[in-house]
PDB file of C-alpha atoms and ligand atoms in Angstrom:
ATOM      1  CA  UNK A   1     300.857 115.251  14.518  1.00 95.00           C
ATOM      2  CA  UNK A   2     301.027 114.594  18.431  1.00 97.00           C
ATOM      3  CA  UNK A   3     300.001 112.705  21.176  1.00 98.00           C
ATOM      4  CA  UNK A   4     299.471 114.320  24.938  1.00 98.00           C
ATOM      5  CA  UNK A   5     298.166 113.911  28.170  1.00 98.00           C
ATOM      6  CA  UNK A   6     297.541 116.748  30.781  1.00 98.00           C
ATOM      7  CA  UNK A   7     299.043 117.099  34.587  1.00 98.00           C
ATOM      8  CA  UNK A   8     297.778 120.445  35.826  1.00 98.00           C
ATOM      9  CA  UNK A   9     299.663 123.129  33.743  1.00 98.00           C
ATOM     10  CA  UNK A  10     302.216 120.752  32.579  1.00 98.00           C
ATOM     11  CA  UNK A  11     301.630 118.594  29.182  1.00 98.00           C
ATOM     12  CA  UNK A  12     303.372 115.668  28.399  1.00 98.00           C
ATOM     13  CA  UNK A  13     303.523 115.304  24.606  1.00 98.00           C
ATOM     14  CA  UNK A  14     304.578 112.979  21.740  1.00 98.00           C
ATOM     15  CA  UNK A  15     305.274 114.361  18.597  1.00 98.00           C
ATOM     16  CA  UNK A  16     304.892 111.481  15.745  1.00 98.00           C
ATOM     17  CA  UNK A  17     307.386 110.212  13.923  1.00 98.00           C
ATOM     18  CA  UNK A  18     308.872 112.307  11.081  1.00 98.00           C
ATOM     19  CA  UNK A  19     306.981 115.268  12.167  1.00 98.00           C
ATOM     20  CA  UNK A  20     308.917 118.677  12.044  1.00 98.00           C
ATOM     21  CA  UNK A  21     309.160 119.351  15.736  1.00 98.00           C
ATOM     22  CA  UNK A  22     308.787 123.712  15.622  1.00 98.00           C
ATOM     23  CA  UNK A  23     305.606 123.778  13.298  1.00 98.00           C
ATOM     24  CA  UNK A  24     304.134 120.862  15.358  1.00 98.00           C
ATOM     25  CA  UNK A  25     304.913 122.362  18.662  1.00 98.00           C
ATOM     26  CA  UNK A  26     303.257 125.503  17.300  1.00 98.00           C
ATOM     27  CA  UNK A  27     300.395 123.821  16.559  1.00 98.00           C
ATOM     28  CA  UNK A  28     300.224 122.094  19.805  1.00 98.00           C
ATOM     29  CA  UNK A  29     300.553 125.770  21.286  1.00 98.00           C
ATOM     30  CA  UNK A  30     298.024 127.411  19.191  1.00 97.00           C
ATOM     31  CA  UNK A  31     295.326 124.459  19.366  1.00 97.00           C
ATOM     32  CA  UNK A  32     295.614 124.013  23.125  1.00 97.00           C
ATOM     33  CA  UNK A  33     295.400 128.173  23.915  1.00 97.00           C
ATOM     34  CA  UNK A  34     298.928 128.141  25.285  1.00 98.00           C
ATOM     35  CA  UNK A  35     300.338 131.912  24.727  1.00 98.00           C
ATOM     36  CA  UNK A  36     302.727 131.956  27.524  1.00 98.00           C
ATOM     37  CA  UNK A  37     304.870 129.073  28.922  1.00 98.00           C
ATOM     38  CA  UNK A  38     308.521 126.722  28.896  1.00 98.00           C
ATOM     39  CA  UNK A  39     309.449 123.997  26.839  1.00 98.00           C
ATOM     40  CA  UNK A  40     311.954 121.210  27.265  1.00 98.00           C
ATOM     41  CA  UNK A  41     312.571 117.683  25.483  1.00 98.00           C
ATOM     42  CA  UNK A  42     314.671 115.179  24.156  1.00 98.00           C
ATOM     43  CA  UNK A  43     314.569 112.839  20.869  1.00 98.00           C
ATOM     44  CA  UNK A  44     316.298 111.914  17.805  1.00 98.00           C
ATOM     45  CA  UNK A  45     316.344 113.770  14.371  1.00 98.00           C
ATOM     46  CA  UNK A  46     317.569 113.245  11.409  1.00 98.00           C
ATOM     47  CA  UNK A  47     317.367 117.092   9.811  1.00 98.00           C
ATOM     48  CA  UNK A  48     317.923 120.111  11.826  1.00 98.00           C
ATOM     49  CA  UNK A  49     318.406 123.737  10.686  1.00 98.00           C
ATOM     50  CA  UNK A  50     320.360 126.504  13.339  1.00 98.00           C
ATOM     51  CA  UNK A  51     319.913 129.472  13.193  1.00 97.00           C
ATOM     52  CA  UNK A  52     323.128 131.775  14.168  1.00 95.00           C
ATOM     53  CA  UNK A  53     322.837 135.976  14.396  1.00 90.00           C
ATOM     54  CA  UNK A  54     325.909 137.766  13.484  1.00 90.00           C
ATOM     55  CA  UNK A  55     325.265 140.841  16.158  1.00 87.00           C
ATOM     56  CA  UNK A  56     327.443 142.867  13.847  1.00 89.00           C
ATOM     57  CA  UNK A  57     325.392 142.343  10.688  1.00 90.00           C
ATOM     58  CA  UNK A  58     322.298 141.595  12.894  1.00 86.00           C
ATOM     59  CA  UNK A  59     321.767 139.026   9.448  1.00 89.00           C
ATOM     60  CA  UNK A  60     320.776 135.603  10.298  1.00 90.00           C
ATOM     61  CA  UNK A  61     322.736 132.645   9.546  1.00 95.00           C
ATOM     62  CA  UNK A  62     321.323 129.529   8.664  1.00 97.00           C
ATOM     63  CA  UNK A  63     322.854 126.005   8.143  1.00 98.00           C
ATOM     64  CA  UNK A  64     321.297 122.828   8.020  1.00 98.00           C
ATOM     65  CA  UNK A  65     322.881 119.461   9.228  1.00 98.00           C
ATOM     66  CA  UNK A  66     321.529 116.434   7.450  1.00 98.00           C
ATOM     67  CA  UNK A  67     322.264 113.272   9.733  1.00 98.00           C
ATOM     68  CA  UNK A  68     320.955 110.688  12.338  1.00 98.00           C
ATOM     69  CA  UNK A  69     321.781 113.205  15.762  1.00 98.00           C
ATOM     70  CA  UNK A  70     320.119 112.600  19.324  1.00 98.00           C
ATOM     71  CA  UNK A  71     318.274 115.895  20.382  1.00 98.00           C
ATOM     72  CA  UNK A  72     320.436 115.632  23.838  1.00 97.00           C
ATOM     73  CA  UNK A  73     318.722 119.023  24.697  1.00 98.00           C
ATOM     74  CA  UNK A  74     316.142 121.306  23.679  1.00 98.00           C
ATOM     75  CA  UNK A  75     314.917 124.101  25.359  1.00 98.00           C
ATOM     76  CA  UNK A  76     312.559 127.083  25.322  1.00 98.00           C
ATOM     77  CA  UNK A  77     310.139 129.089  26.220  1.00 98.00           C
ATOM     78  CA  UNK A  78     306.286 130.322  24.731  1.00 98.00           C
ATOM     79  CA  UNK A  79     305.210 133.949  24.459  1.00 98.00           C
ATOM     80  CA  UNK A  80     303.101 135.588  21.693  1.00 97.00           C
ATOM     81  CA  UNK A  81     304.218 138.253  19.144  1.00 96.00           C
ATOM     82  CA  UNK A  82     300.912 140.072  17.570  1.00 93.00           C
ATOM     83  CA  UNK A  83     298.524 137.602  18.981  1.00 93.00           C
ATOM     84  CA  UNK A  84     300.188 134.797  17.790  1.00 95.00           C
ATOM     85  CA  UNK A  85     302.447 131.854  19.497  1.00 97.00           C
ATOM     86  CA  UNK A  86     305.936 132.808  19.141  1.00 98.00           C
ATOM     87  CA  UNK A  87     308.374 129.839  20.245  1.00 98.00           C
ATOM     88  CA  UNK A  88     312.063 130.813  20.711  1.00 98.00           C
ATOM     89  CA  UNK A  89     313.664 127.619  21.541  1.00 98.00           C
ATOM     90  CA  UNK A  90     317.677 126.313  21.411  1.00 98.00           C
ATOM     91  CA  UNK A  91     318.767 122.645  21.124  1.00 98.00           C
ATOM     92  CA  UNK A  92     322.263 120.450  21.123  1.00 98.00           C
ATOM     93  CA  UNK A  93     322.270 117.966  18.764  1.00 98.00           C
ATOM     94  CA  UNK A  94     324.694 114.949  19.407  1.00 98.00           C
ATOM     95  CA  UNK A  95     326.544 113.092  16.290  1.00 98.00           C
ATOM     96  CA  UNK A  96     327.113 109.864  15.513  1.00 98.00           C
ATOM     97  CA  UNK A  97     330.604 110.676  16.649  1.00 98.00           C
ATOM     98  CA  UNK A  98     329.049 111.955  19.602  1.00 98.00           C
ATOM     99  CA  UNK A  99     330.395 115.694  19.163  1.00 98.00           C
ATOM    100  CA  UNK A 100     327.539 118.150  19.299  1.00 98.00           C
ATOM    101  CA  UNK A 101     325.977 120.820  17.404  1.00 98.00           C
ATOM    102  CA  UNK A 102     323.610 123.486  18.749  1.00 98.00           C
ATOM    103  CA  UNK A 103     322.205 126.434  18.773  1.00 97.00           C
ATOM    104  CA  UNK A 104     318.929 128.483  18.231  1.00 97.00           C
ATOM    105  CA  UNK A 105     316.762 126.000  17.180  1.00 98.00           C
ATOM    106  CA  UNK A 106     314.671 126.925  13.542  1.00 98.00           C
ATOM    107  CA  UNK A 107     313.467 123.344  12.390  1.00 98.00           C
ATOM    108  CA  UNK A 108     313.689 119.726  12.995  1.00 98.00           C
ATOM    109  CA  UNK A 109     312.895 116.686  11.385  1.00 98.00           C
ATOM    110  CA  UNK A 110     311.778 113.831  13.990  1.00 98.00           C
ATOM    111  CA  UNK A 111     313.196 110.639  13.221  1.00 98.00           C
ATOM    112  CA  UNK A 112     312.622 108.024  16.242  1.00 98.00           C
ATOM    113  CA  UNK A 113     310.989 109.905  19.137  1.00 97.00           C
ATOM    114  CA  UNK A 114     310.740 113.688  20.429  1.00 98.00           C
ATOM    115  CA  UNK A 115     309.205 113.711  24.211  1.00 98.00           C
ATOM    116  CA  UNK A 116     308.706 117.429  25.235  1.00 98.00           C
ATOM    117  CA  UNK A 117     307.219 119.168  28.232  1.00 98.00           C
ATOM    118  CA  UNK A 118     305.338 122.487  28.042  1.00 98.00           C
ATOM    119  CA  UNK A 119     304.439 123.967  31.447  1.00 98.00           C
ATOM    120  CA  UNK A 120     301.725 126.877  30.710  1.00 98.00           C
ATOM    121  CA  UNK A 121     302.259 130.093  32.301  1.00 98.00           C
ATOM    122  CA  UNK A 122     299.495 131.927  33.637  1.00 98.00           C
ATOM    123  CA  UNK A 123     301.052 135.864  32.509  1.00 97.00           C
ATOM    124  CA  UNK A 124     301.242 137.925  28.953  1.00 96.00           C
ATOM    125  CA  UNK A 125     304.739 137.522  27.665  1.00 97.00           C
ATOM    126  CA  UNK A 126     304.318 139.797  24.646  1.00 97.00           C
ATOM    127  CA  UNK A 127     307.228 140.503  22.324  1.00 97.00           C
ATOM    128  CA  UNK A 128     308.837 143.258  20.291  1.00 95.00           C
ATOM    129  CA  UNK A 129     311.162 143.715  17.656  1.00 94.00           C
ATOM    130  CA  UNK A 130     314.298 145.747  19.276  1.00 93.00           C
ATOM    131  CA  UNK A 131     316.498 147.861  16.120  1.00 90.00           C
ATOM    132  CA  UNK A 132     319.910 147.551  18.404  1.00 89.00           C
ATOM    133  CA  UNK A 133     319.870 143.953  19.039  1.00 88.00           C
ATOM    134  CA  UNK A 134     317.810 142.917  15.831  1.00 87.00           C
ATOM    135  CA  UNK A 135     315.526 140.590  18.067  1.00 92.00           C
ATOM    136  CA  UNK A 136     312.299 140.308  19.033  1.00 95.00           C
ATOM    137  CA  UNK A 137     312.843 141.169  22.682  1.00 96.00           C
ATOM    138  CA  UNK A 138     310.216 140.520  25.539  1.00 97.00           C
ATOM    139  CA  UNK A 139     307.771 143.263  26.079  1.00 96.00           C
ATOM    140  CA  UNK A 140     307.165 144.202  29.695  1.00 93.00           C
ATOM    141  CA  UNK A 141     305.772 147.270  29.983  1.00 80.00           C
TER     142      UNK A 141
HETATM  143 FE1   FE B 201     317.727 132.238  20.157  1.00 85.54          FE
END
């Protein structure tokens, strides 16, 4: 599912080829103990699904965009939500016709490469869900 080598709290990781990159990120997270932390990377995909929150309806959007696109950005960070990895991570997508589509990030499909960094953190970042906003807010007590 991925390939990675270690540099103190940073890991340097390859997800393979046509790999959804939020499940295996997840996995990476949950196999290597990493609870709290940032995420960035770049690659190319040839699925991605956005996810967009009407703060009116506090109803969630979806829409899926089916094409070759460079993952010019993605960013994110790592924090846990009942004991579990919770990854909340946003990402531009750049078109053939090099406009660009982004947004909160719900799934990708790798088609070429995705590179990513994830820099542990060291802290709790626990998470609830908040009834005004509709999100699953950070918990800092
Ligand atoms: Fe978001």
């Amino acid at each position: 599912m991925y390939k990675f080598i270690q540099d103190g709290d940073k890991y340097i990781i390859s997800i393979d080829n046509h790999q959804e990159i939020m499940s295996a990120l997840a996995a990476f997270c949950q196999e290597q103990g990493i609870l709290a932390g940032e995420v960035y990377g770049i690659g190319a995909v040839n699925k991605a699904t956005l996810r967009f929150l009407n703060p009116v309806t506090k109803k969630y959007v979806d829409k899926t965009f089916e094409e070759q696109m460079e993952a010019s950005s993605l960013v994110g960070n790592i924090s846990e939500k009942d004991g579990k990895v919770y990854l909340h991570v946003h990402a531009n997508f750049g078109r053939a016709d090099y406009t660009v589509v982004g947004g909160h990030l719900l799934s990708a499909t790798l088609n070429g490469a995705c590179e990513l960094v994830v820099t542990r953190f060291h802290c709790k970042i626990d998470r609830q869900f908040d009834d005004e906003t509709g999100l699953n807010l950070y918990k800092f007590d």
